[in-house]
Amino acid sequence: QSALTQPRSVSGSPGQSVTISCTGTSSDVGGYNYVSWYQQHPGTAPKLMIYEVTKRPSGVPDRFSGSKSGNMASLTVSGLQAEDEADYFCSSYEVNYKLVFGGGTKLTVL
Amino acid sequence: QVQLVESGGGVVQPGTSLRLSCAASGFTFSHYGMHWVRQAPGKGLEWVAGLSSDEKRKPIADSVKGRFTISRENSKSALYLQMNSLTTEDTAIYYCARDPDVSGHFSYFDPWGQGTLVTVSS
């Protein structure tokens, strides 16, 4: 049960786009379409942003989008806004009914 | 509205036990899978354990296997985490989270509770 691999940090200016990668294996990300993404601001609980690779819960801005290719999933944030600055975590279902998270990525809006 | 409220955290000594509770409201609890996820201070998220709606699937992380047990009481819309033989590495905020649990797969966590802090220290 190894954590998924995410970059420790990414940054972008307001209005720009950034992409956060999440790399796993064929036993998790590559094997199932159950990748989800979470946003966490300091001192608060995580919030679901993307589920089942590409789906967006109601209330989440369409600036947030997800994709997957092979063993790597990605979260793209377009039209960056100051409030997007937060930690982002990916998660995937893996074999034996378990789930695994990525190490987290700090998004800084310059 | 859908709400999850954790309780039972506190400061305990290494080697002791603690039981966390999660009170659910605003949805039909028995229809959903549930999870415990923890976050050590300044660290990332770690999935701890899950429990399917039919209680047939009860996966648990290798890091806590043999020490932690997840359970639920549908009549009370409650989820529990029994934690035994606690070590300093178990110090974390513990969140409960709901899972739609469809098609025989756990899939995502939504919503999350506000968390309860467990500190293991001598």
mmCIF file with all atom_site columns, C-alpha atoms in Angstrom:
data_model
loop_
_atom_site.group_PDB
_atom_site.id
_atom_site.type_symbol
_atom_site.label_atom_id
_atom_site.label_alt_id
_atom_site.label_comp_id
_atom_site.label_asym_id
_atom_site.label_entity_id
_atom_site.label_seq_id
_atom_site.pdbx_PDB_ins_code
_atom_site.Cartn_x
_atom_site.Cartn_y
_atom_site.Cartn_z
_atom_site.occupancy
_atom_site.B_iso_or_equiv
_atom_site.pdbx_formal_charge
_atom_site.auth_seq_id
_atom_site.auth_comp_id
_atom_site.auth_asym_id
_atom_site.auth_atom_id
_atom_site.pdbx_PDB_model_num
ATOM 1   C CA . GLN A 1 1   ? 0.000   0.000  0.000   1.00 0.00 ? 1   GLN A CA 1
ATOM 2   C CA . SER A 1 2   ? 2.213   2.842  -1.287  1.00 0.00 ? 2   SER A CA 1
ATOM 3   C CA . ALA A 1 3   ? 1.038   6.427  -1.476  1.00 0.00 ? 3   ALA A CA 1
ATOM 4   C CA . LEU A 1 4   ? 0.332   7.890  -4.889  1.00 0.00 ? 4   LEU A CA 1
ATOM 5   C CA . THR A 1 5   ? 2.968   10.344 -6.142  1.00 0.00 ? 5   THR A CA 1
ATOM 6   C CA . GLN A 1 6   ? 2.135   14.041 -6.399  1.00 0.00 ? 6   GLN A CA 1
ATOM 7   C CA . PRO A 1 7   ? 4.426   17.063 -6.842  1.00 0.00 ? 7   PRO A CA 1
ATOM 8   C CA . ARG A 1 8   ? 4.998   18.798 -3.520  1.00 0.00 ? 8   ARG A CA 1
ATOM 9   C CA . SER A 1 9   ? 4.083   22.192 -4.914  1.00 0.00 ? 9   SER A CA 1
ATOM 10  C CA . VAL A 1 10  ? 2.807   24.010 -7.975  1.00 0.00 ? 10  VAL A CA 1
ATOM 11  C CA . SER A 1 11  ? 2.144   27.675 -8.557  1.00 0.00 ? 11  SER A CA 1
ATOM 12  C CA . GLY A 1 12  ? 0.519   30.017 -11.025 1.00 0.00 ? 12  GLY A CA 1
ATOM 13  C CA . SER A 1 13  ? -0.646  33.587 -11.418 1.00 0.00 ? 13  SER A CA 1
ATOM 14  C CA . PRO A 1 14  ? -4.300  34.630 -11.295 1.00 0.00 ? 14  PRO A CA 1
ATOM 15  C CA . GLY A 1 15  ? -6.047  33.701 -14.512 1.00 0.00 ? 15  GLY A CA 1
ATOM 16  C CA . GLN A 1 16  ? -3.494  31.072 -15.486 1.00 0.00 ? 16  GLN A CA 1
ATOM 17  C CA . SER A 1 17  ? -3.962  27.296 -15.505 1.00 0.00 ? 17  SER A CA 1
ATOM 18  C CA . VAL A 1 18  ? -2.071  24.746 -13.459 1.00 0.00 ? 18  VAL A CA 1
ATOM 19  C CA . THR A 1 19  ? -2.093  20.955 -13.568 1.00 0.00 ? 19  THR A CA 1
ATOM 20  C CA . ILE A 1 20  ? -1.372  18.634 -10.663 1.00 0.00 ? 20  ILE A CA 1
ATOM 21  C CA . SER A 1 21  ? -0.337  15.081 -11.464 1.00 0.00 ? 21  SER A CA 1
ATOM 22  C CA . CYS A 1 22  ? -1.036  11.936 -9.459  1.00 0.00 ? 22  CYS A CA 1
ATOM 23  C CA . THR A 1 23  ? 0.969   8.855  -10.403 1.00 0.00 ? 23  THR A CA 1
ATOM 24  C CA . GLY A 1 24  ? 0.135   5.353  -9.278  1.00 0.00 ? 24  GLY A CA 1
ATOM 25  C CA . THR A 1 25  ? 0.264   1.851  -10.684 1.00 0.00 ? 25  THR A CA 1
ATOM 26  C CA . SER A 1 26  ? -1.922  -0.565 -12.599 1.00 0.00 ? 26  SER A CA 1
ATOM 27  C CA . SER A 1 27  ? -3.198  -1.767 -9.207  1.00 0.00 ? 27  SER A CA 1
ATOM 28  C CA . ASP A 1 28  ? -4.784  1.565  -8.381  1.00 0.00 ? 28  ASP A CA 1
ATOM 29  C CA . VAL A 1 29  ? -4.965  4.608  -10.694 1.00 0.00 ? 29  VAL A CA 1
ATOM 30  C CA . GLY A 1 30  ? -4.403  2.643  -13.886 1.00 0.00 ? 30  GLY A CA 1
ATOM 31  C CA . GLY A 1 31  ? -6.735  -0.190 -12.990 1.00 0.00 ? 31  GLY A CA 1
ATOM 32  C CA . TYR A 1 32  ? -9.877  1.634  -11.949 1.00 0.00 ? 32  TYR A CA 1
ATOM 33  C CA . ASN A 1 33  ? -11.820 4.789  -12.803 1.00 0.00 ? 33  ASN A CA 1
ATOM 34  C CA . TYR A 1 34  ? -12.181 5.659  -9.123  1.00 0.00 ? 34  TYR A CA 1
ATOM 35  C CA . VAL A 1 35  ? -9.773  8.569  -8.840  1.00 0.00 ? 35  VAL A CA 1
ATOM 36  C CA . SER A 1 36  ? -10.919 11.535 -6.783  1.00 0.00 ? 36  SER A CA 1
ATOM 37  C CA . TRP A 1 37  ? -9.433  14.895 -5.815  1.00 0.00 ? 37  TRP A CA 1
ATOM 38  C CA . TYR A 1 38  ? -9.775  16.899 -2.601  1.00 0.00 ? 38  TYR A CA 1
ATOM 39  C CA . GLN A 1 39  ? -9.095  20.511 -1.719  1.00 0.00 ? 39  GLN A CA 1
ATOM 40  C CA . GLN A 1 40  ? -8.048  21.398 1.814   1.00 0.00 ? 40  GLN A CA 1
ATOM 41  C CA . HIS A 1 41  ? -7.617  24.882 3.198   1.00 0.00 ? 41  HIS A CA 1
ATOM 42  C CA . PRO A 1 42  ? -5.624  25.280 6.429   1.00 0.00 ? 42  PRO A CA 1
ATOM 43  C CA . GLY A 1 43  ? -7.515  24.178 9.507   1.00 0.00 ? 43  GLY A CA 1
ATOM 44  C CA . THR A 1 44  ? -10.474 22.761 7.601   1.00 0.00 ? 44  THR A CA 1
ATOM 45  C CA . ALA A 1 45  ? -11.650 19.343 6.492   1.00 0.00 ? 45  ALA A CA 1
ATOM 46  C CA . PRO A 1 46  ? -10.967 18.203 2.918   1.00 0.00 ? 46  PRO A CA 1
ATOM 47  C CA . LYS A 1 47  ? -13.595 18.925 0.260   1.00 0.00 ? 47  LYS A CA 1
ATOM 48  C CA . LEU A 1 48  ? -14.377 16.716 -2.735  1.00 0.00 ? 48  LEU A CA 1
ATOM 49  C CA . MET A 1 49  ? -13.581 18.467 -6.022  1.00 0.00 ? 49  MET A CA 1
ATOM 50  C CA . ILE A 1 50  ? -13.525 15.654 -8.623  1.00 0.00 ? 50  ILE A CA 1
ATOM 51  C CA . TYR A 1 51  ? -14.709 12.051 -8.433  1.00 0.00 ? 51  TYR A CA 1
ATOM 52  C CA . GLU A 1 52  ? -14.547 9.050  -10.776 1.00 0.00 ? 52  GLU A CA 1
ATOM 53  C CA . VAL A 1 53  ? -11.693 10.724 -12.675 1.00 0.00 ? 53  VAL A CA 1
ATOM 54  C CA . THR A 1 54  ? -13.680 13.451 -14.444 1.00 0.00 ? 54  THR A CA 1
ATOM 55  C CA . LYS A 1 55  ? -16.948 14.120 -12.599 1.00 0.00 ? 55  LYS A CA 1
ATOM 56  C CA . ARG A 1 56  ? -17.530 17.370 -10.743 1.00 0.00 ? 56  ARG A CA 1
ATOM 57  C CA . PRO A 1 57  ? -19.891 17.540 -7.733  1.00 0.00 ? 57  PRO A CA 1
ATOM 58  C CA . SER A 1 58  ? -22.550 20.225 -7.835  1.00 0.00 ? 58  SER A CA 1
ATOM 59  C CA . GLY A 1 59  ? -21.222 23.494 -6.515  1.00 0.00 ? 59  GLY A CA 1
ATOM 60  C CA . VAL A 1 60  ? -17.642 22.944 -7.681  1.00 0.00 ? 60  VAL A CA 1
ATOM 61  C CA . PRO A 1 61  ? -16.659 25.524 -10.311 1.00 0.00 ? 61  PRO A CA 1
ATOM 62  C CA . ASP A 1 62  ? -16.133 24.204 -13.834 1.00 0.00 ? 62  ASP A CA 1
ATOM 63  C CA . ARG A 1 63  ? -12.621 25.681 -13.633 1.00 0.00 ? 63  ARG A CA 1
ATOM 64  C CA . PHE A 1 64  ? -11.711 22.378 -12.003 1.00 0.00 ? 64  PHE A CA 1
ATOM 65  C CA . SER A 1 65  ? -11.346 19.361 -14.284 1.00 0.00 ? 65  SER A CA 1
ATOM 66  C CA . GLY A 1 66  ? -9.882  15.875 -14.050 1.00 0.00 ? 66  GLY A CA 1
ATOM 67  C CA . SER A 1 67  ? -8.388  13.394 -16.461 1.00 0.00 ? 67  SER A CA 1
ATOM 68  C CA . LYS A 1 68  ? -6.426  10.146 -16.556 1.00 0.00 ? 68  LYS A CA 1
ATOM 69  C CA . SER A 1 69  ? -3.966  8.478  -18.877 1.00 0.00 ? 69  SER A CA 1
ATOM 70  C CA . GLY A 1 70  ? -2.539  5.110  -17.958 1.00 0.00 ? 70  GLY A CA 1
ATOM 71  C CA . ASN A 1 71  ? -1.290  5.145  -14.391 1.00 0.00 ? 71  ASN A CA 1
ATOM 72  C CA . MET A 1 72  ? -1.390  8.931  -14.071 1.00 0.00 ? 72  MET A CA 1
ATOM 73  C CA . ALA A 1 73  ? -4.340  11.134 -13.179 1.00 0.00 ? 73  ALA A CA 1
ATOM 74  C CA . SER A 1 74  ? -4.374  14.902 -13.365 1.00 0.00 ? 74  SER A CA 1
ATOM 75  C CA . LEU A 1 75  ? -6.290  17.804 -11.877 1.00 0.00 ? 75  LEU A CA 1
ATOM 76  C CA . THR A 1 76  ? -6.352  21.024 -13.886 1.00 0.00 ? 76  THR A CA 1
ATOM 77  C CA . VAL A 1 77  ? -7.385  24.333 -12.376 1.00 0.00 ? 77  VAL A CA 1
ATOM 78  C CA . SER A 1 78  ? -8.110  26.953 -15.032 1.00 0.00 ? 78  SER A CA 1
ATOM 79  C CA . GLY A 1 79  ? -8.534  30.677 -14.504 1.00 0.00 ? 79  GLY A CA 1
ATOM 80  C CA . LEU A 1 80  ? -6.718  30.564 -11.170 1.00 0.00 ? 80  LEU A CA 1
ATOM 81  C CA . GLN A 1 81  ? -8.246  32.588 -8.370  1.00 0.00 ? 81  GLN A CA 1
ATOM 82  C CA . ALA A 1 82  ? -6.823  33.544 -5.007  1.00 0.00 ? 82  ALA A CA 1
ATOM 83  C CA . GLU A 1 83  ? -9.232  31.224 -3.197  1.00 0.00 ? 83  GLU A CA 1
ATOM 84  C CA . ASP A 1 84  ? -7.827  28.226 -5.095  1.00 0.00 ? 84  ASP A CA 1
ATOM 85  C CA . GLU A 1 85  ? -4.671  28.423 -2.983  1.00 0.00 ? 85  GLU A CA 1
ATOM 86  C CA . ALA A 1 86  ? -4.828  25.262 -0.886  1.00 0.00 ? 86  ALA A CA 1
ATOM 87  C CA . ASP A 1 87  ? -3.499  21.733 -0.544  1.00 0.00 ? 87  ASP A CA 1
ATOM 88  C CA . TYR A 1 88  ? -4.798  19.188 -3.047  1.00 0.00 ? 88  TYR A CA 1
ATOM 89  C CA . PHE A 1 89  ? -4.857  15.426 -2.561  1.00 0.00 ? 89  PHE A CA 1
ATOM 90  C CA . CYS A 1 90  ? -5.665  12.694 -5.030  1.00 0.00 ? 90  CYS A CA 1
ATOM 91  C CA . SER A 1 91  ? -7.096  9.344  -4.016  1.00 0.00 ? 91  SER A CA 1
ATOM 92  C CA . SER A 1 92  ? -7.691  6.063  -5.790  1.00 0.00 ? 92  SER A CA 1
ATOM 93  C CA . TYR A 1 93  ? -9.407  2.782  -5.166  1.00 0.00 ? 93  TYR A CA 1
ATOM 94  C CA . GLU A 1 94  ? -6.927  -0.084 -5.184  1.00 0.00 ? 94  GLU A CA 1
ATOM 95  C CA . VAL A 1 95  ? -7.029  -3.846 -5.080  1.00 0.00 ? 95  VAL A CA 1
ATOM 96  C CA . ASN A 1 96  ? -8.551  -5.622 -2.082  1.00 0.00 ? 96  ASN A CA 1
ATOM 97  C CA . TYR A 1 97  ? -11.124 -2.853 -1.601  1.00 0.00 ? 97  TYR A CA 1
ATOM 98  C CA . LYS A 1 98  ? -8.590  -0.465 -0.111  1.00 0.00 ? 98  LYS A CA 1
ATOM 99  C CA . LEU A 1 99  ? -8.048  3.186  -0.937  1.00 0.00 ? 99  LEU A CA 1
ATOM 100 C CA . VAL A 1 100 ? -4.877  5.213  -1.144  1.00 0.00 ? 100 VAL A CA 1
ATOM 101 C CA . PHE A 1 101 ? -4.049  8.925  -1.120  1.00 0.00 ? 101 PHE A CA 1
ATOM 102 C CA . GLY A 1 102 ? -1.331  10.935 -2.762  1.00 0.00 ? 102 GLY A CA 1
ATOM 103 C CA . GLY A 1 103 ? 1.124   12.845 -0.627  1.00 0.00 ? 103 GLY A CA 1
ATOM 104 C CA . GLY A 1 104 ? -0.538  16.174 -1.405  1.00 0.00 ? 104 GLY A CA 1
ATOM 105 C CA . THR A 1 105 ? 0.345   19.231 -3.487  1.00 0.00 ? 105 THR A CA 1
ATOM 106 C CA . LYS A 1 106 ? 0.450   22.797 -2.246  1.00 0.00 ? 106 LYS A CA 1
ATOM 107 C CA . LEU A 1 107 ? -1.008  25.157 -4.848  1.00 0.00 ? 107 LEU A CA 1
ATOM 108 C CA . THR A 1 108 ? 0.229   28.719 -4.531  1.00 0.00 ? 108 THR A CA 1
ATOM 109 C CA . VAL A 1 109 ? -1.454  31.566 -6.388  1.00 0.00 ? 109 VAL A CA 1
ATOM 110 C CA . LEU A 1 110 ? 1.262   34.141 -7.040  1.00 0.00 ? 110 LEU A CA 1
ATOM 111 C CA . GLN B 2 1   ? -28.321 18.757 5.447   1.00 0.00 ? 1   GLN B CA 1
ATOM 112 C CA . VAL B 2 2   ? -25.810 15.927 5.427   1.00 0.00 ? 2   VAL B CA 1
ATOM 113 C CA . GLN B 2 3   ? -23.604 16.111 8.486   1.00 0.00 ? 3   GLN B CA 1
ATOM 114 C CA . LEU B 2 4   ? -20.921 14.002 10.111  1.00 0.00 ? 4   LEU B CA 1
ATOM 115 C CA . VAL B 2 5   ? -19.701 14.763 13.620  1.00 0.00 ? 5   VAL B CA 1
ATOM 116 C CA . GLU B 2 6   ? -16.743 12.940 15.141  1.00 0.00 ? 6   GLU B CA 1
ATOM 117 C CA . SER B 2 7   ? -16.086 12.625 18.859  1.00 0.00 ? 7   SER B CA 1
ATOM 118 C CA . GLY B 2 8   ? -13.951 10.656 21.298  1.00 0.00 ? 8   GLY B CA 1
ATOM 119 C CA . GLY B 2 9   ? -10.533 12.134 20.633  1.00 0.00 ? 9   GLY B CA 1
ATOM 120 C CA . GLY B 2 10  ? -8.155  13.190 23.358  1.00 0.00 ? 10  GLY B CA 1
ATOM 121 C CA . VAL B 2 11  ? -4.721  12.762 24.892  1.00 0.00 ? 11  VAL B CA 1
ATOM 122 C CA . VAL B 2 12  ? -3.772  9.185  25.765  1.00 0.00 ? 12  VAL B CA 1
ATOM 123 C CA . GLN B 2 13  ? -0.612  7.318  26.705  1.00 0.00 ? 13  GLN B CA 1
ATOM 124 C CA . PRO B 2 14  ? 1.157   4.863  24.406  1.00 0.00 ? 14  PRO B CA 1
ATOM 125 C CA . GLY B 2 15  ? -0.197  1.336  24.680  1.00 0.00 ? 15  GLY B CA 1
ATOM 126 C CA . THR B 2 16  ? -3.691  2.402  25.642  1.00 0.00 ? 16  THR B CA 1
ATOM 127 C CA . SER B 2 17  ? -7.000  2.260  23.769  1.00 0.00 ? 17  SER B CA 1
ATOM 128 C CA . LEU B 2 18  ? -9.505  4.801  22.491  1.00 0.00 ? 18  LEU B CA 1
ATOM 129 C CA . ARG B 2 19  ? -12.849 4.560  20.717  1.00 0.00 ? 19  ARG B CA 1
ATOM 130 C CA . LEU B 2 20  ? -13.883 7.204  18.213  1.00 0.00 ? 20  LEU B CA 1
ATOM 131 C CA . SER B 2 21  ? -17.478 7.825  17.178  1.00 0.00 ? 21  SER B CA 1
ATOM 132 C CA . CYS B 2 22  ? -19.004 9.498  14.151  1.00 0.00 ? 22  CYS B CA 1
ATOM 133 C CA . ALA B 2 23  ? -22.633 10.634 14.295  1.00 0.00 ? 23  ALA B CA 1
ATOM 134 C CA . ALA B 2 24  ? -24.330 10.908 10.923  1.00 0.00 ? 24  ALA B CA 1
ATOM 135 C CA . SER B 2 25  ? -27.457 12.863 10.041  1.00 0.00 ? 25  SER B CA 1
ATOM 136 C CA . GLY B 2 26  ? -29.332 14.145 7.009   1.00 0.00 ? 26  GLY B CA 1
ATOM 137 C CA . PHE B 2 27  ? -29.160 10.936 4.963   1.00 0.00 ? 27  PHE B CA 1
ATOM 138 C CA . THR B 2 28  ? -30.049 7.237  5.143   1.00 0.00 ? 28  THR B CA 1
ATOM 139 C CA . PHE B 2 29  ? -26.921 6.014  6.899   1.00 0.00 ? 29  PHE B CA 1
ATOM 140 C CA . SER B 2 30  ? -27.454 2.319  6.159   1.00 0.00 ? 30  SER B CA 1
ATOM 141 C CA . HIS B 2 31  ? -27.303 2.948  2.397   1.00 0.00 ? 31  HIS B CA 1
ATOM 142 C CA . TYR B 2 32  ? -23.730 4.244  2.390   1.00 0.00 ? 32  TYR B CA 1
ATOM 143 C CA . GLY B 2 33  ? -20.229 3.027  2.935   1.00 0.00 ? 33  GLY B CA 1
ATOM 144 C CA . MET B 2 34  ? -18.175 4.857  5.534   1.00 0.00 ? 34  MET B CA 1
ATOM 145 C CA . HIS B 2 35  ? -14.480 5.466  6.156   1.00 0.00 ? 35  HIS B CA 1
ATOM 146 C CA . TRP B 2 36  ? -11.986 6.740  8.673   1.00 0.00 ? 36  TRP B CA 1
ATOM 147 C CA . VAL B 2 37  ? -9.172  8.900  7.310   1.00 0.00 ? 37  VAL B CA 1
ATOM 148 C CA . ARG B 2 38  ? -6.435  10.449 9.427   1.00 0.00 ? 38  ARG B CA 1
ATOM 149 C CA . GLN B 2 39  ? -4.000  13.323 9.078   1.00 0.00 ? 39  GLN B CA 1
ATOM 150 C CA . ALA B 2 40  ? -0.918  13.620 11.261  1.00 0.00 ? 40  ALA B CA 1
ATOM 151 C CA . PRO B 2 41  ? 0.072   17.193 12.188  1.00 0.00 ? 41  PRO B CA 1
ATOM 152 C CA . GLY B 2 42  ? 1.444   18.968 9.124   1.00 0.00 ? 42  GLY B CA 1
ATOM 153 C CA . LYS B 2 43  ? 1.210   15.806 7.020   1.00 0.00 ? 43  LYS B CA 1
ATOM 154 C CA . GLY B 2 44  ? -0.985  14.398 4.289   1.00 0.00 ? 44  GLY B CA 1
ATOM 155 C CA . LEU B 2 45  ? -4.115  12.269 4.370   1.00 0.00 ? 45  LEU B CA 1
ATOM 156 C CA . GLU B 2 46  ? -3.962  8.566  5.188   1.00 0.00 ? 46  GLU B CA 1
ATOM 157 C CA . TRP B 2 47  ? -6.886  6.224  4.635   1.00 0.00 ? 47  TRP B CA 1
ATOM 158 C CA . VAL B 2 48  ? -7.360  4.087  7.755   1.00 0.00 ? 48  VAL B CA 1
ATOM 159 C CA . ALA B 2 49  ? -10.389 1.830  7.307   1.00 0.00 ? 49  ALA B CA 1
ATOM 160 C CA . GLY B 2 50  ? -13.629 1.429  5.410   1.00 0.00 ? 50  GLY B CA 1
ATOM 161 C CA . LEU B 2 51  ? -16.926 -0.372 5.958   1.00 0.00 ? 51  LEU B CA 1
ATOM 162 C CA . SER B 2 52  ? -19.422 -1.128 3.222   1.00 0.00 ? 52  SER B CA 1
ATOM 163 C CA . SER B 2 53  ? -23.136 -0.532 3.574   1.00 0.00 ? 53  SER B CA 1
ATOM 164 C CA . ASP B 2 54  ? -23.776 -4.270 3.795   1.00 0.00 ? 54  ASP B CA 1
ATOM 165 C CA . GLU B 2 55  ? -20.813 -4.699 6.214   1.00 0.00 ? 55  GLU B CA 1
ATOM 166 C CA . LYS B 2 56  ? -19.357 -7.428 3.974   1.00 0.00 ? 56  LYS B CA 1
ATOM 167 C CA . ARG B 2 57  ? -16.294 -5.351 3.072   1.00 0.00 ? 57  ARG B CA 1
ATOM 168 C CA . LYS B 2 58  ? -14.162 -4.077 5.937   1.00 0.00 ? 58  LYS B CA 1
ATOM 169 C CA . PRO B 2 59  ? -10.726 -3.260 4.507   1.00 0.00 ? 59  PRO B CA 1
ATOM 170 C CA . ILE B 2 60  ? -8.116  -1.773 6.810   1.00 0.00 ? 60  ILE B CA 1
ATOM 171 C CA . ALA B 2 61  ? -4.754  -0.109 6.211   1.00 0.00 ? 61  ALA B CA 1
ATOM 172 C CA . ASP B 2 62  ? -1.639  -2.179 6.823   1.00 0.00 ? 62  ASP B CA 1
ATOM 173 C CA . SER B 2 63  ? -0.365  0.468  9.262   1.00 0.00 ? 63  SER B CA 1
ATOM 174 C CA . VAL B 2 64  ? -3.185  -0.223 11.723  1.00 0.00 ? 64  VAL B CA 1
ATOM 175 C CA . LYS B 2 65  ? -4.124  -3.810 10.921  1.00 0.00 ? 65  LYS B CA 1
ATOM 176 C CA . GLY B 2 66  ? -4.532  -5.913 14.031  1.00 0.00 ? 66  GLY B CA 1
ATOM 177 C CA . ARG B 2 67  ? -4.878  -2.835 16.257  1.00 0.00 ? 67  ARG B CA 1
ATOM 178 C CA . PHE B 2 68  ? -7.835  -0.862 14.848  1.00 0.00 ? 68  PHE B CA 1
ATOM 179 C CA . THR B 2 69  ? -11.385 -2.084 14.183  1.00 0.00 ? 69  THR B CA 1
ATOM 180 C CA . ILE B 2 70  ? -14.114 -0.261 12.283  1.00 0.00 ? 70  ILE B CA 1
ATOM 181 C CA . SER B 2 71  ? -17.776 -0.892 13.000  1.00 0.00 ? 71  SER B CA 1
ATOM 182 C CA . ARG B 2 72  ? -21.171 0.696  12.526  1.00 0.00 ? 72  ARG B CA 1
ATOM 183 C CA . GLU B 2 73  ? -24.551 0.785  14.222  1.00 0.00 ? 73  GLU B CA 1
ATOM 184 C CA . ASN B 2 74  ? -27.151 1.625  11.598  1.00 0.00 ? 74  ASN B CA 1
ATOM 185 C CA . SER B 2 75  ? -29.973 1.993  14.143  1.00 0.00 ? 75  SER B CA 1
ATOM 186 C CA . LYS B 2 76  ? -28.037 4.916  15.649  1.00 0.00 ? 76  LYS B CA 1
ATOM 187 C CA . SER B 2 77  ? -26.548 6.234  12.369  1.00 0.00 ? 77  SER B CA 1
ATOM 188 C CA . ALA B 2 78  ? -23.158 5.850  13.979  1.00 0.00 ? 78  ALA B CA 1
ATOM 189 C CA . LEU B 2 79  ? -19.691 4.784  12.860  1.00 0.00 ? 79  LEU B CA 1
ATOM 190 C CA . TYR B 2 80  ? -16.957 3.733  15.263  1.00 0.00 ? 80  TYR B CA 1
ATOM 191 C CA . LEU B 2 81  ? -13.209 3.188  15.291  1.00 0.00 ? 81  LEU B CA 1
ATOM 192 C CA . GLN B 2 82  ? -11.792 1.093  18.107  1.00 0.00 ? 82  GLN B CA 1
ATOM 193 C CA . MET B 2 83  ? -8.101  1.852  18.444  1.00 0.00 ? 83  MET B CA 1
ATOM 194 C CA . ASN B 2 84  ? -5.896  -0.418 20.579  1.00 0.00 ? 84  ASN B CA 1
ATOM 195 C CA . SER B 2 85  ? -2.174  -0.482 21.358  1.00 0.00 ? 85  SER B CA 1
ATOM 196 C CA . LEU B 2 86  ? -1.824  3.151  20.365  1.00 0.00 ? 86  LEU B CA 1
ATOM 197 C CA . THR B 2 87  ? 1.610   4.525  19.509  1.00 0.00 ? 87  THR B CA 1
ATOM 198 C CA . THR B 2 88  ? 2.895   8.064  19.031  1.00 0.00 ? 88  THR B CA 1
ATOM 199 C CA . GLU B 2 89  ? 2.640   7.490  15.279  1.00 0.00 ? 89  GLU B CA 1
ATOM 200 C CA . ASP B 2 90  ? -1.146  7.325  15.624  1.00 0.00 ? 90  ASP B CA 1
ATOM 201 C CA . THR B 2 91  ? -1.267  10.983 16.652  1.00 0.00 ? 91  THR B CA 1
ATOM 202 C CA . ALA B 2 92  ? -3.512  12.670 14.091  1.00 0.00 ? 92  ALA B CA 1
ATOM 203 C CA . ILE B 2 93  ? -6.825  14.280 13.322  1.00 0.00 ? 93  ILE B CA 1
ATOM 204 C CA . TYR B 2 94  ? -9.265  11.481 12.554  1.00 0.00 ? 94  TYR B CA 1
ATOM 205 C CA . TYR B 2 95  ? -12.004 12.223 10.021  1.00 0.00 ? 95  TYR B CA 1
ATOM 206 C CA . CYS B 2 96  ? -15.005 10.124 9.143   1.00 0.00 ? 96  CYS B CA 1
ATOM 207 C CA . ALA B 2 97  ? -16.297 10.371 5.589   1.00 0.00 ? 97  ALA B CA 1
ATOM 208 C CA . ARG B 2 98  ? -19.181 8.973  3.575   1.00 0.00 ? 98  ARG B CA 1
ATOM 209 C CA . ASP B 2 99  ? -18.797 6.840  0.423   1.00 0.00 ? 99  ASP B CA 1
ATOM 210 C CA . PRO B 2 100 ? -21.563 6.133  -2.109  1.00 0.00 ? 100 PRO B CA 1
ATOM 211 C CA . ASP B 2 101 ? -20.409 2.479  -2.175  1.00 0.00 ? 101 ASP B CA 1
ATOM 212 C CA . VAL B 2 102 ? -21.987 1.521  -5.491  1.00 0.00 ? 102 VAL B CA 1
ATOM 213 C CA . SER B 2 103 ? -21.120 -1.295 -7.861  1.00 0.00 ? 103 SER B CA 1
ATOM 214 C CA . GLY B 2 104 ? -19.198 -3.112 -5.166  1.00 0.00 ? 104 GLY B CA 1
ATOM 215 C CA . HIS B 2 105 ? -16.423 -0.517 -5.058  1.00 0.00 ? 105 HIS B CA 1
ATOM 216 C CA . PHE B 2 106 ? -15.547 2.197  -2.644  1.00 0.00 ? 106 PHE B CA 1
ATOM 217 C CA . SER B 2 107 ? -15.073 5.308  -4.740  1.00 0.00 ? 107 SER B CA 1
ATOM 218 C CA . TYR B 2 108 ? -14.815 8.675  -2.991  1.00 0.00 ? 108 TYR B CA 1
ATOM 219 C CA . PHE B 2 109 ? -15.188 10.538 0.267   1.00 0.00 ? 109 PHE B CA 1
ATOM 220 C CA . ASP B 2 110 ? -18.019 13.055 0.520   1.00 0.00 ? 110 ASP B CA 1
ATOM 221 C CA . PRO B 2 111 ? -18.724 14.726 2.815   1.00 0.00 ? 111 PRO B CA 1
ATOM 222 C CA . TRP B 2 112 ? -16.173 14.750 5.627   1.00 0.00 ? 112 TRP B CA 1
ATOM 223 C CA . GLY B 2 113 ? -16.682 15.483 9.286   1.00 0.00 ? 113 GLY B CA 1
ATOM 224 C CA . GLN B 2 114 ? -14.737 18.221 11.044  1.00 0.00 ? 114 GLN B CA 1
ATOM 225 C CA . GLY B 2 115 ? -12.373 15.684 12.614  1.00 0.00 ? 115 GLY B CA 1
ATOM 226 C CA . THR B 2 116 ? -11.361 14.740 16.136  1.00 0.00 ? 116 THR B CA 1
ATOM 227 C CA . LEU B 2 117 ? -7.775  15.042 17.392  1.00 0.00 ? 117 LEU B CA 1
ATOM 228 C CA . VAL B 2 118 ? -6.047  12.055 18.928  1.00 0.00 ? 118 VAL B CA 1
ATOM 229 C CA . THR B 2 119 ? -2.756  12.715 20.662  1.00 0.00 ? 119 THR B CA 1
ATOM 230 C CA . VAL B 2 120 ? -0.687  9.783  21.880  1.00 0.00 ? 120 VAL B CA 1
ATOM 231 C CA . SER B 2 121 ? 1.972   10.968 24.270  1.00 0.00 ? 121 SER B CA 1
ATOM 232 C CA . SER B 2 122 ? 3.658   9.886  27.464  1.00 0.00 ? 122 SER B CA 1
#
